[in-house]
PDB file of C-alpha atoms in Angstrom:
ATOM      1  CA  UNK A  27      28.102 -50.091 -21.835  1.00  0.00           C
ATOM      2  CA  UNK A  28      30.638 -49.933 -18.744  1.00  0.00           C
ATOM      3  CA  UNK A  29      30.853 -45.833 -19.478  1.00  0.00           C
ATOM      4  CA  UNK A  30      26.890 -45.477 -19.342  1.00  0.00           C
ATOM      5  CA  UNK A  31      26.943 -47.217 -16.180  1.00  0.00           C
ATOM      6  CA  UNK A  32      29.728 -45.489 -14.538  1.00  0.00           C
ATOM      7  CA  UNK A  33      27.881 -42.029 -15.580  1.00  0.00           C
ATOM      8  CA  UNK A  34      24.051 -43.327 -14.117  1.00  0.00           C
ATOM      9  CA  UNK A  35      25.864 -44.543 -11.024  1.00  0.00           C
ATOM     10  CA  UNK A  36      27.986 -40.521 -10.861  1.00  0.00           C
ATOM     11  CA  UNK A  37      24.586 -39.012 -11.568  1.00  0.00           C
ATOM     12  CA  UNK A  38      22.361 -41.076  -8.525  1.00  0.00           C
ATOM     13  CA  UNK A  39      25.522 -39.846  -5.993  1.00  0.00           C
ATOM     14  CA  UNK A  40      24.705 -36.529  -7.085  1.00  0.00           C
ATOM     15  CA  UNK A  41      21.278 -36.326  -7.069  1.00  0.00           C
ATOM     16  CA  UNK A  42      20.921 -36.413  -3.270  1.00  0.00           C
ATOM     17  CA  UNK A  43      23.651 -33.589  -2.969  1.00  0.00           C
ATOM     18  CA  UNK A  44      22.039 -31.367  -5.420  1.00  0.00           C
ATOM     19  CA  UNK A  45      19.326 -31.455  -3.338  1.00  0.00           C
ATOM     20  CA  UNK A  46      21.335 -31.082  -0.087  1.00  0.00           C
ATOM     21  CA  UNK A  47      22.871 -27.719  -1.180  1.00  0.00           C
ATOM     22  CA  UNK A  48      20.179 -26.853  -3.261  1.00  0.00           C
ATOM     23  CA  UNK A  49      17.744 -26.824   0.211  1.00  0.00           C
ATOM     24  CA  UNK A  50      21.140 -24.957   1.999  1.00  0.00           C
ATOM     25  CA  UNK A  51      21.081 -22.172  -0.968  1.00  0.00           C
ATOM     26  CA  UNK A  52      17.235 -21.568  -0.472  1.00  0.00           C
ATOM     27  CA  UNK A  53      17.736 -21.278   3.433  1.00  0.00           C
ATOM     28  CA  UNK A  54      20.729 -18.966   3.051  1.00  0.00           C
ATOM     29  CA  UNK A  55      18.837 -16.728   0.454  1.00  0.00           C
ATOM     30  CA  UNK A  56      15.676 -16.553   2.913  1.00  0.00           C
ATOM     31  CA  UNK A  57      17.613 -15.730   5.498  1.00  0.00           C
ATOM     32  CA  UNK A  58      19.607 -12.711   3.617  1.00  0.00           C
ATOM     33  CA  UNK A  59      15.604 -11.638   2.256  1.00  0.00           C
ATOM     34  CA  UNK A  60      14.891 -11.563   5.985  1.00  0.00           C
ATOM     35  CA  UNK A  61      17.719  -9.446   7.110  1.00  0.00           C
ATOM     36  CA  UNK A  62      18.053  -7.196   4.360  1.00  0.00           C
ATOM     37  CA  UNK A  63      18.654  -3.186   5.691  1.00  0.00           C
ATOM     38  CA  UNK A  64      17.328  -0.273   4.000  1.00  0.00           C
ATOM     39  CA  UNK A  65      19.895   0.857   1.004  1.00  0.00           C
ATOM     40  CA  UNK A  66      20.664   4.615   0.401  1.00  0.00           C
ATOM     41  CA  UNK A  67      18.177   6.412  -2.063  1.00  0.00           C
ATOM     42  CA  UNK A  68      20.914   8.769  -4.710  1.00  0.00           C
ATOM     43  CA  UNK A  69      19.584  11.924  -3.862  1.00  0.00           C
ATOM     44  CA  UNK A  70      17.823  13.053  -6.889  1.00  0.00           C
ATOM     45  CA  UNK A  71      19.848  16.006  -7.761  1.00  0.00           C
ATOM     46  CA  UNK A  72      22.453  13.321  -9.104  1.00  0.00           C
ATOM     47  CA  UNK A  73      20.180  10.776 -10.441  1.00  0.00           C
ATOM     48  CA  UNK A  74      18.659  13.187 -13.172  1.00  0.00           C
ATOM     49  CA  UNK A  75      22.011  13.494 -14.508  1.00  0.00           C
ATOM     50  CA  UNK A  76      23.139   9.659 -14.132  1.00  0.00           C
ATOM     51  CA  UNK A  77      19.717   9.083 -15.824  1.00  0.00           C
ATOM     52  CA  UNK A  78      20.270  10.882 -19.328  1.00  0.00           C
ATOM     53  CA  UNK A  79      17.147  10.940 -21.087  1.00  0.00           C
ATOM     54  CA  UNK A  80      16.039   7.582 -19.016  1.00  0.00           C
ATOM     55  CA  UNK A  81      14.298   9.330 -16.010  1.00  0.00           C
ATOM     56  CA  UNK A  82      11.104   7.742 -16.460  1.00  0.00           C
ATOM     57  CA  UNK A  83      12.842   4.322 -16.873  1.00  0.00           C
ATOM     58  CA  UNK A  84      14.670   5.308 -13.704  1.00  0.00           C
ATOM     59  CA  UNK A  85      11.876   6.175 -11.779  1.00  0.00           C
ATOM     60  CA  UNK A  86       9.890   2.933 -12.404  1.00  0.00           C
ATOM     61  CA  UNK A  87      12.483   0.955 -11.196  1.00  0.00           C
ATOM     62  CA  UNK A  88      13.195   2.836  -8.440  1.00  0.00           C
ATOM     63  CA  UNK A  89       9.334   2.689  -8.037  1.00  0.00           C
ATOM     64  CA  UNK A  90       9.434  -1.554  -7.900  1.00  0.00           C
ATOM     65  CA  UNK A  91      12.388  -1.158  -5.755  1.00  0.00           C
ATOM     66  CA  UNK A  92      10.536  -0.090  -2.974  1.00  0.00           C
ATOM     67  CA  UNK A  93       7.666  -2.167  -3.240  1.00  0.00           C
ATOM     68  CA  UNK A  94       9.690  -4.749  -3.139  1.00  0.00           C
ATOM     69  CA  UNK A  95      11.301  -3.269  -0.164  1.00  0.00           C
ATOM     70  CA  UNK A  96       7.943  -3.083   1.787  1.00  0.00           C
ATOM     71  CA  UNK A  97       6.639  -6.320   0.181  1.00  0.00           C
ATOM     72  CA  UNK A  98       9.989  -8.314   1.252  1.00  0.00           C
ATOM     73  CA  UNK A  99       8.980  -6.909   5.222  1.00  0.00           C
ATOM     74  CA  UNK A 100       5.481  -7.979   5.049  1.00  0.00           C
ATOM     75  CA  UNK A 101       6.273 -11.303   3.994  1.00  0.00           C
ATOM     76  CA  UNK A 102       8.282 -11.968   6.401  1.00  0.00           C
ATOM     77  CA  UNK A 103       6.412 -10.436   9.429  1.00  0.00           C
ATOM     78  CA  UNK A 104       8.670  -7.750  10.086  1.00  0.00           C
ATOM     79  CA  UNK A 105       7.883  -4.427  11.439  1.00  0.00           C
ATOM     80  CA  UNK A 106       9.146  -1.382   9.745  1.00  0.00           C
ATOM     81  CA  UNK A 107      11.763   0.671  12.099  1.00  0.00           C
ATOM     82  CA  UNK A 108      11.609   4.576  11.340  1.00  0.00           C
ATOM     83  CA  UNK A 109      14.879   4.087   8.808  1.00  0.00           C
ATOM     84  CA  UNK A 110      12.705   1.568   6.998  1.00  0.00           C
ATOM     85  CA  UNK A 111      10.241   4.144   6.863  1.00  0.00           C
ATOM     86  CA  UNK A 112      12.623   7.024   5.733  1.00  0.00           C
ATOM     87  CA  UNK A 113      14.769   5.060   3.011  1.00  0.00           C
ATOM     88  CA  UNK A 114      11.064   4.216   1.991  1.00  0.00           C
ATOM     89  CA  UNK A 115      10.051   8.441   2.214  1.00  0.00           C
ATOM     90  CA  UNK A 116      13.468   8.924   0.097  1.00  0.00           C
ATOM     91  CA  UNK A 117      12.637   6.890  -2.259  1.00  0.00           C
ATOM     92  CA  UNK A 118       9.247   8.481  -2.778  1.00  0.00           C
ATOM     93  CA  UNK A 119      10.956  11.813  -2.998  1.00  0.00           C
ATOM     94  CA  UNK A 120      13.674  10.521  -5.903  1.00  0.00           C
ATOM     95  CA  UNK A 121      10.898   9.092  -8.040  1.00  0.00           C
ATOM     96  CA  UNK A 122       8.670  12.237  -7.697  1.00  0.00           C
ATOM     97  CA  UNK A 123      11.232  14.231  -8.478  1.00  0.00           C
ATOM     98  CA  UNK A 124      12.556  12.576 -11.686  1.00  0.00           C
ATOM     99  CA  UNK A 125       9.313  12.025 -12.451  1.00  0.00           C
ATOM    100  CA  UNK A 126       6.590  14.330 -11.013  1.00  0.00           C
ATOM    101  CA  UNK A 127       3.947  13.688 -13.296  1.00  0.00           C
ATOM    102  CA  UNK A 128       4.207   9.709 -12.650  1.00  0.00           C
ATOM    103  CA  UNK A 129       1.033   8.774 -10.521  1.00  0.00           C
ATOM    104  CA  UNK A 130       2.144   5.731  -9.316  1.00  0.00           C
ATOM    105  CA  UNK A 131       4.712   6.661  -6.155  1.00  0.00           C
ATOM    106  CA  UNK A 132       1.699   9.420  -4.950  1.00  0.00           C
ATOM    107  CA  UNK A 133      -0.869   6.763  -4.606  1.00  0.00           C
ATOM    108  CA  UNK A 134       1.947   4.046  -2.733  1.00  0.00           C
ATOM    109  CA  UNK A 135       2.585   7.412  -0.937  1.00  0.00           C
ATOM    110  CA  UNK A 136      -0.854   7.702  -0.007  1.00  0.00           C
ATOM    111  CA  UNK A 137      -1.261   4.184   0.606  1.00  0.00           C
ATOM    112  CA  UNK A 138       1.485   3.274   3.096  1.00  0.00           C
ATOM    113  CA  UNK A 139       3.078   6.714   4.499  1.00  0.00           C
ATOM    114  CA  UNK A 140      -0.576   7.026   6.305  1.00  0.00           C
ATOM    115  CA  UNK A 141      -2.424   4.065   6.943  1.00  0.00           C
ATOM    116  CA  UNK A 142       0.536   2.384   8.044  1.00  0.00           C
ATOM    117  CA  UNK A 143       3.484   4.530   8.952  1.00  0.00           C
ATOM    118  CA  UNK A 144       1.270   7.461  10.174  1.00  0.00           C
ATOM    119  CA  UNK A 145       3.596   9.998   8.186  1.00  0.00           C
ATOM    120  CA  UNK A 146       0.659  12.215   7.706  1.00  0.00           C
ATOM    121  CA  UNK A 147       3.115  14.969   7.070  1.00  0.00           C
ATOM    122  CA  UNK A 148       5.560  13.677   4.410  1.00  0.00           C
ATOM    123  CA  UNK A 149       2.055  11.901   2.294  1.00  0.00           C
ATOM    124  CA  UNK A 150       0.532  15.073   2.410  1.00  0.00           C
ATOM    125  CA  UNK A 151       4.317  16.982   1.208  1.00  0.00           C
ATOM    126  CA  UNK A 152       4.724  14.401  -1.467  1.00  0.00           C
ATOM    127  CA  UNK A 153       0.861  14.507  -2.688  1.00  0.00           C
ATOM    128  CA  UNK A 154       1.324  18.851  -2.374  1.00  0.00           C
ATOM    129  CA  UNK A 155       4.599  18.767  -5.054  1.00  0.00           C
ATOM    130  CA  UNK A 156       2.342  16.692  -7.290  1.00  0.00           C
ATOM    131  CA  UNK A 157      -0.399  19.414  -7.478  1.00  0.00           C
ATOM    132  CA  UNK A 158       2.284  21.760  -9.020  1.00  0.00           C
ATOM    133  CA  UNK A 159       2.121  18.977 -12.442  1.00  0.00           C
ATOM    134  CA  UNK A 160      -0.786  17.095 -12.270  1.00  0.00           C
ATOM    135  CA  UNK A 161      -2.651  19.939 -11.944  1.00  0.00           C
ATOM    136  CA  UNK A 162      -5.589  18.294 -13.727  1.00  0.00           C
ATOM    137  CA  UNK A 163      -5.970  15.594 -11.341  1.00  0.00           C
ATOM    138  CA  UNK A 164      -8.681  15.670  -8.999  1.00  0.00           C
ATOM    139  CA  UNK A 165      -7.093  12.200  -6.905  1.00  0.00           C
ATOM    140  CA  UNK A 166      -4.211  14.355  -5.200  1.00  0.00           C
ATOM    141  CA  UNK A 167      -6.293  17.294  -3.473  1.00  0.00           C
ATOM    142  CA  UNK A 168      -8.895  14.372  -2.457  1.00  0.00           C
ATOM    143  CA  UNK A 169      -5.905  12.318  -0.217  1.00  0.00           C
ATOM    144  CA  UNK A 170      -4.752  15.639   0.777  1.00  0.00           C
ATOM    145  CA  UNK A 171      -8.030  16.568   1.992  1.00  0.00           C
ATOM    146  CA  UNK A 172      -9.457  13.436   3.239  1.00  0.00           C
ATOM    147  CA  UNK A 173      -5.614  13.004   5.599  1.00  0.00           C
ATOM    148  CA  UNK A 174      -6.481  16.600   7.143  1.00  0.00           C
ATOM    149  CA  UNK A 175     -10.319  15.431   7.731  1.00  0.00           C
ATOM    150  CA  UNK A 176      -9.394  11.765   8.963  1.00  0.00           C
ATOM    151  CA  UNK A 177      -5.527  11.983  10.199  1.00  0.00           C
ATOM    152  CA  UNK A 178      -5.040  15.179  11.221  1.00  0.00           C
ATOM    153  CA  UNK A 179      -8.694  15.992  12.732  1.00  0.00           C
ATOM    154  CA  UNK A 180      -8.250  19.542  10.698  1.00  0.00           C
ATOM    155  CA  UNK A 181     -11.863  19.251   9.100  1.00  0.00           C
ATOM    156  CA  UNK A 182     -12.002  22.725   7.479  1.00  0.00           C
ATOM    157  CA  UNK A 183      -8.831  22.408   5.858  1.00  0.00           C
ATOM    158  CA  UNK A 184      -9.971  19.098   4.626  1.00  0.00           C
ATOM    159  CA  UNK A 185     -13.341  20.299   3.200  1.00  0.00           C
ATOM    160  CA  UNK A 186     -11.164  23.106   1.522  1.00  0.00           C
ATOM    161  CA  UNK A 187      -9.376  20.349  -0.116  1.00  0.00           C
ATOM    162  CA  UNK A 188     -12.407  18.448  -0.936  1.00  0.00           C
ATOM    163  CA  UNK A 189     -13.797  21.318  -2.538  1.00  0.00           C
ATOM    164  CA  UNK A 190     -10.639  21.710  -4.964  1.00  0.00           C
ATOM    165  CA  UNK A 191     -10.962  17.921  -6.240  1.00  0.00           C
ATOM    166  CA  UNK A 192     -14.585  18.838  -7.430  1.00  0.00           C
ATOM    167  CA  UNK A 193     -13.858  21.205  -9.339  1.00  0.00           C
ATOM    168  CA  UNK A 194     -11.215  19.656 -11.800  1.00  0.00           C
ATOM    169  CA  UNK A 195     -12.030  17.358 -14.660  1.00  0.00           C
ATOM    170  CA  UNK A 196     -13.675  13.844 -14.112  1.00  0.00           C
ATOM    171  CA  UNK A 197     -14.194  13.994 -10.310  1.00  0.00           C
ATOM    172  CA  UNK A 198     -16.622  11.883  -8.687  1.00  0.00           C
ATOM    173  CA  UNK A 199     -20.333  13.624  -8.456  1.00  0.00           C
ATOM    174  CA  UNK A 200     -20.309  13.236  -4.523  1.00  0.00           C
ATOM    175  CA  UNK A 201     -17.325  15.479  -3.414  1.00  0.00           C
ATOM    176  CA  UNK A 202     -18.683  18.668  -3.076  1.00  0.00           C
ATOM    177  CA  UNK A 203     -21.814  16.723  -0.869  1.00  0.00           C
ATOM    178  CA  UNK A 204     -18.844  15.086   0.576  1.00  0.00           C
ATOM    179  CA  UNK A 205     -17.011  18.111   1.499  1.00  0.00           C
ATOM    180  CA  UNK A 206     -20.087  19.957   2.930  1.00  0.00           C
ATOM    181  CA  UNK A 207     -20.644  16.980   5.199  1.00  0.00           C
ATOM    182  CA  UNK A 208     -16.566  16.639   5.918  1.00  0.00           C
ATOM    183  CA  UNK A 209     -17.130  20.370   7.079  1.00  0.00           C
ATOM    184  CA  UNK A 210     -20.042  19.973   9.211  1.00  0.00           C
ATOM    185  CA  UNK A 211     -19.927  16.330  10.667  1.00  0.00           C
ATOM    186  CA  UNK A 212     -16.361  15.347  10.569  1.00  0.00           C
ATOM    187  CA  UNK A 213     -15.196  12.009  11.472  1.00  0.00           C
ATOM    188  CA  UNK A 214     -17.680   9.261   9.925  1.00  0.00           C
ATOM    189  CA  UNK A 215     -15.897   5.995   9.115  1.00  0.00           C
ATOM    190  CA  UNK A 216     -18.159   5.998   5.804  1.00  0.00           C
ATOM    191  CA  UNK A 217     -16.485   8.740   4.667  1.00  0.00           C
ATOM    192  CA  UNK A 218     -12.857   6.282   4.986  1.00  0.00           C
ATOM    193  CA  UNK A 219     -14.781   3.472   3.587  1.00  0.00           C
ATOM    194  CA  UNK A 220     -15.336   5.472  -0.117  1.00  0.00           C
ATOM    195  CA  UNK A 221     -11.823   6.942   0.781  1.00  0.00           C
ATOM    196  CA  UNK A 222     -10.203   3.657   0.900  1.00  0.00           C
ATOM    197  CA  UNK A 223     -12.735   2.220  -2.016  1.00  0.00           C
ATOM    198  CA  UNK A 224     -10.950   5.370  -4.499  1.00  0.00           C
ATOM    199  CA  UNK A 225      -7.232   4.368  -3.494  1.00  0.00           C
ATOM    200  CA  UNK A 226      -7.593   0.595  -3.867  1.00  0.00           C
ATOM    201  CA  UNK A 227      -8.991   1.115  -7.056  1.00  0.00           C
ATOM    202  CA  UNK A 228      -6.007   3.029  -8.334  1.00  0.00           C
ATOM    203  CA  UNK A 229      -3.612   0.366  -6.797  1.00  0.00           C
ATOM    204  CA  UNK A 230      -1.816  -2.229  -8.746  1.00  0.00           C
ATOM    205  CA  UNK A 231       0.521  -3.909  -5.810  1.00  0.00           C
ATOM    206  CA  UNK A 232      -1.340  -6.885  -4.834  1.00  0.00           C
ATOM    207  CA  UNK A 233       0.002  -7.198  -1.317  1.00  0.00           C
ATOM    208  CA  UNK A 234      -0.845  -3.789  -0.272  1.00  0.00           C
ATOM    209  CA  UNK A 235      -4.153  -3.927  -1.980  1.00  0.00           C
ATOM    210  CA  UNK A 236      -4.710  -7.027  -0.248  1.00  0.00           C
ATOM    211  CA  UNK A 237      -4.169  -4.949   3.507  1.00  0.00           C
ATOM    212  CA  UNK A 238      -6.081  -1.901   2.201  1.00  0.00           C
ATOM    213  CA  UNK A 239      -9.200  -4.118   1.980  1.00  0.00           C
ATOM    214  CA  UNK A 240      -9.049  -5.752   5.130  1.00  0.00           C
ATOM    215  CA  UNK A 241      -8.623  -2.293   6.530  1.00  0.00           C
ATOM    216  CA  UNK A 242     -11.792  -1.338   4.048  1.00  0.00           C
ATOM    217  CA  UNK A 243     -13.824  -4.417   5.289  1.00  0.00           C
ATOM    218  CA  UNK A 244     -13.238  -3.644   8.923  1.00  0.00           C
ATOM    219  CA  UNK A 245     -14.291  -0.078   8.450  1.00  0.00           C
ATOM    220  CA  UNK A 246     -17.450  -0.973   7.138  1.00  0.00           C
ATOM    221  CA  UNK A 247     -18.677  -2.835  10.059  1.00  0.00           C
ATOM    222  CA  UNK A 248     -17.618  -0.307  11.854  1.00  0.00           C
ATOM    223  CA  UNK A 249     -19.700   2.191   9.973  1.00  0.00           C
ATOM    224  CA  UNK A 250     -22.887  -0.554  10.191  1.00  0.00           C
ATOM    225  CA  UNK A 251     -22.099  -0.248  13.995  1.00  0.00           C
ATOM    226  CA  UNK A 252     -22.219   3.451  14.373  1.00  0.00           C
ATOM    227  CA  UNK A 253     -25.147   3.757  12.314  1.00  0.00           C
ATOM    228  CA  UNK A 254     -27.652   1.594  14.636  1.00  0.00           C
ATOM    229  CA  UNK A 255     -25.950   2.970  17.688  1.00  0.00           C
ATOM    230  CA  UNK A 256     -27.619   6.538  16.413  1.00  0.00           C
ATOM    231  CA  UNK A 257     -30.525   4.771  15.380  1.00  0.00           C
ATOM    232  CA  UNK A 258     -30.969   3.155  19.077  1.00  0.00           C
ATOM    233  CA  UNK A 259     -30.621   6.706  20.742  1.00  0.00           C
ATOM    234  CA  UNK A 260     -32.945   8.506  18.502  1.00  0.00           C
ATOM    235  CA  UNK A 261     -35.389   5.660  19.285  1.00  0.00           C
ATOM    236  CA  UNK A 262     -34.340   5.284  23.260  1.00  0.00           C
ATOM    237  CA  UNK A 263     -33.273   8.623  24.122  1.00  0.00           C
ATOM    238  CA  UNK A 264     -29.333   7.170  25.068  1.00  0.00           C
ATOM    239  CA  UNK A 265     -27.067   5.425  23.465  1.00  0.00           C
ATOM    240  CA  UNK A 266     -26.417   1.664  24.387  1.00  0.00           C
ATOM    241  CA  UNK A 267     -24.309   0.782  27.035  1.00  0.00           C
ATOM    242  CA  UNK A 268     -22.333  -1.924  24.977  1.00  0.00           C
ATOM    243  CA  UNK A 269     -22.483  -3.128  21.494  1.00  0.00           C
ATOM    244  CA  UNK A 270     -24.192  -6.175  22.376  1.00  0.00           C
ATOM    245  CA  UNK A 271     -27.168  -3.859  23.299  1.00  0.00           C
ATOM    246  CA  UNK A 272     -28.291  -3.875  19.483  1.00  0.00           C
ATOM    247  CA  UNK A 273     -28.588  -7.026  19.138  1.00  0.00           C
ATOM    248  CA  UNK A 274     -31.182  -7.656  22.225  1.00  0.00           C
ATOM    249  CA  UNK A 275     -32.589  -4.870  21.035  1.00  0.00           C
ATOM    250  CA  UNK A 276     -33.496  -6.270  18.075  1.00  0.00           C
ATOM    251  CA  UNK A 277     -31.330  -3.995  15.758  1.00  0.00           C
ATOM    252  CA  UNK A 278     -28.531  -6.641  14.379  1.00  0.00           C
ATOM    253  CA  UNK A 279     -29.219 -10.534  14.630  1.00  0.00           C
ATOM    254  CA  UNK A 280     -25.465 -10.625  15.597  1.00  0.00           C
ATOM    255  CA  UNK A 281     -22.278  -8.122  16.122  1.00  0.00           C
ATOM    256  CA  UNK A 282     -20.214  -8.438  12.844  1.00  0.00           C
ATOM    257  CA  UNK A 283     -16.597  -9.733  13.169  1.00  0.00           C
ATOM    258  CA  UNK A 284     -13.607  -7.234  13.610  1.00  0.00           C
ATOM    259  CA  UNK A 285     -11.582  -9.041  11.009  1.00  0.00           C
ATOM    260  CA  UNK A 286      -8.298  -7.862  12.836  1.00  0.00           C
ATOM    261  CA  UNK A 287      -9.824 -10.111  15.641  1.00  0.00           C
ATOM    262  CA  UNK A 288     -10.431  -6.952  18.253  1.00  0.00           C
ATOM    263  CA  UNK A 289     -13.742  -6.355  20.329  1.00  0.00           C
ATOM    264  CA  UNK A 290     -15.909  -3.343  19.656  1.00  0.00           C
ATOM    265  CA  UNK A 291     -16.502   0.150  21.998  1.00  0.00           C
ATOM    266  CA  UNK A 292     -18.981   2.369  21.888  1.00  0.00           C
ATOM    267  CA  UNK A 293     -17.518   6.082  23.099  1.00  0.00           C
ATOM    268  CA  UNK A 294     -19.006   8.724  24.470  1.00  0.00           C
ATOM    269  CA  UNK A 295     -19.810  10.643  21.307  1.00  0.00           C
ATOM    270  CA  UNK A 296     -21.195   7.221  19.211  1.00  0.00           C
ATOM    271  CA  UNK A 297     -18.610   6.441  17.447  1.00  0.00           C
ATOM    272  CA  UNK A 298     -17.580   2.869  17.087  1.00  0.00           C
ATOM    273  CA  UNK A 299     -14.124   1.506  17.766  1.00  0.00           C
ATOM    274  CA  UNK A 300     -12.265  -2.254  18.101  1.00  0.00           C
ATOM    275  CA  UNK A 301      -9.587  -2.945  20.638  1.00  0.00           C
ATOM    276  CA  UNK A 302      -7.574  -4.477  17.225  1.00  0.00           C
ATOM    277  CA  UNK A 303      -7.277  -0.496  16.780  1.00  0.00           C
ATOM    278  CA  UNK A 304      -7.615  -2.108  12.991  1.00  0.00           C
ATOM    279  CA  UNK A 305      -3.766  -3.302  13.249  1.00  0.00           C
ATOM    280  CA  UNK A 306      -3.009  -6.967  12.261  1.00  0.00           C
ATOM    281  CA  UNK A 307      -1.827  -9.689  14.804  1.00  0.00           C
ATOM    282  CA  UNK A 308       1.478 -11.820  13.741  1.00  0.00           C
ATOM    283  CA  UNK A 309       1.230 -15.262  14.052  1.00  0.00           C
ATOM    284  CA  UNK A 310       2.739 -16.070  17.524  1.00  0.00           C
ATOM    285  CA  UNK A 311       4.204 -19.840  15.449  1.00  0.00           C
ATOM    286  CA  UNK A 312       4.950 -18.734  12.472  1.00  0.00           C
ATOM    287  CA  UNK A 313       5.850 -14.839  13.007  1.00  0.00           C
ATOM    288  CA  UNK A 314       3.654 -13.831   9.953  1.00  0.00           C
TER     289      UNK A 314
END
């Protein structure tokens, strides 16, 4: 009786410690997920070996390693520094190269290294040295071609590209239209809207999914935009002055929201733009 007692009274002292240190351990642990540095990526020439006959197993956990990586910045608001960005470029390059034919690491590579690191150089390397396995697949020559049209303003070399993709097995029907038009228009957010549409339907990380379509969204509006702005100056003869010209024009009931919060330009040559230049805002209370 006494010993039950003794043991329910031990157990209600506890209780409230427990949940002391247990709130201390979760604090700590945040605070080391906050702070943690970019680790050093085993250059590849020694993992293959330390692998055996596990590459692939090797390479998909290297794979979740840096998504995790990324993931564990995003959550926590932080920007990515260049050696963020290289570890993350390293790591790329170990996967590929114990396992070229994987798919996975080409489309993250695609994914991040452009639309948000602007490493139009090392996507476009890493997407080039998986041509030489998946030769078959027509997704690699369409990021390569669609970074030289949109990135890199190169819009021949990006049609060339374009041109490749349609011609291997199970590419979409509209690339070689889509190349012709790369070649002769050029820079037409519509085009990055079925861009982004392909590589969000090959992703499987929710997170950057998640930012790809917000990007997607905000392209879209932007492509709305930029067609009535060429519909007002056929019909007027100029283009509008400001974007709120199309809708006293009768053209839009109302501007559609940058979701990135910005206001929308209309340049010289009718494109549309948004002072968010499409890059999210962190929370100024929470950081995020």
């Amino acid at each position: 009786m006494w010993g039950r007692v003794f043991l329910l009274g031990v157990l209600l002292l506890l209780l409230p410690c427990y949940y002391y240190l247990g709130d201390k351990v979760w604090g700590q642990r945040e605070e080391v997920r906050r702070s943690i540095e970019a680790g050093y990526v085993i250059p590849s020439k020694y993992s293959r070996v330390l692998a055996l006959e596990y590459k692939g197993l090797l390479s998909d956990f290297l794979l979740l390693k840096t998504i995790t990586f990324f993931g564990e910045r995003v959550v926590f608001g932080q920007e990515l520094s260049q050696e963020d960005w290289q570890y993350i470029i390293g790591s790329l390059d170990a996967i590929t190269d114990l396992d070229p034919y994987f798919l996975d690491p080409y489309i993250l590579a695609e994914g991040l290294l452009t639309w948000e690191a602007g490493h139009y150089a090392d996507a476009n390397r890493l997407l080039e040295k998986g041509l030489e396995y998946r030769v078959n697949d027509w997704q690699l020559p369409f990021f390569i071609g669609f970074n030289h049209f949109f990135f890199l303003k190169d819009f021949e070399k990006g049609a060339e590209y374009l041109m490749m993709a349609s011609r291997l097995p199970n590419s979409p029907s509209f690339l070689p239209g889509l190349a012709a038009r790369i070649g002769y228009y050029g820079d037409k957010a519509h085009t990055a809207v079925m861009f982004l549409k392909g590589v969000i339907a090959q992703t499987s990380d929710e997170r950057l999914k998640s930012r790809l379509n917000l990007r997607m969204m905000a392209l879209e509006k932007a492509a709305l935009l930029e067609d009535l702005v060429q519909k007002y100056r056929e019909e007027r003869g100029s283009l509008p002055e400001k974007i709120e010209d199309l809708v006293s024009g009768g053209y839009i009931d109302q501007i559609p929201i940058d979701p990135y919060g910005g206001e929308w330009l209309i340049m010289k040559n009718g494109r549309v733009f948004s002072t968010s230049k499409f890059v999210e805002k962190l929370d100024e209370n929470t950081g995020n």
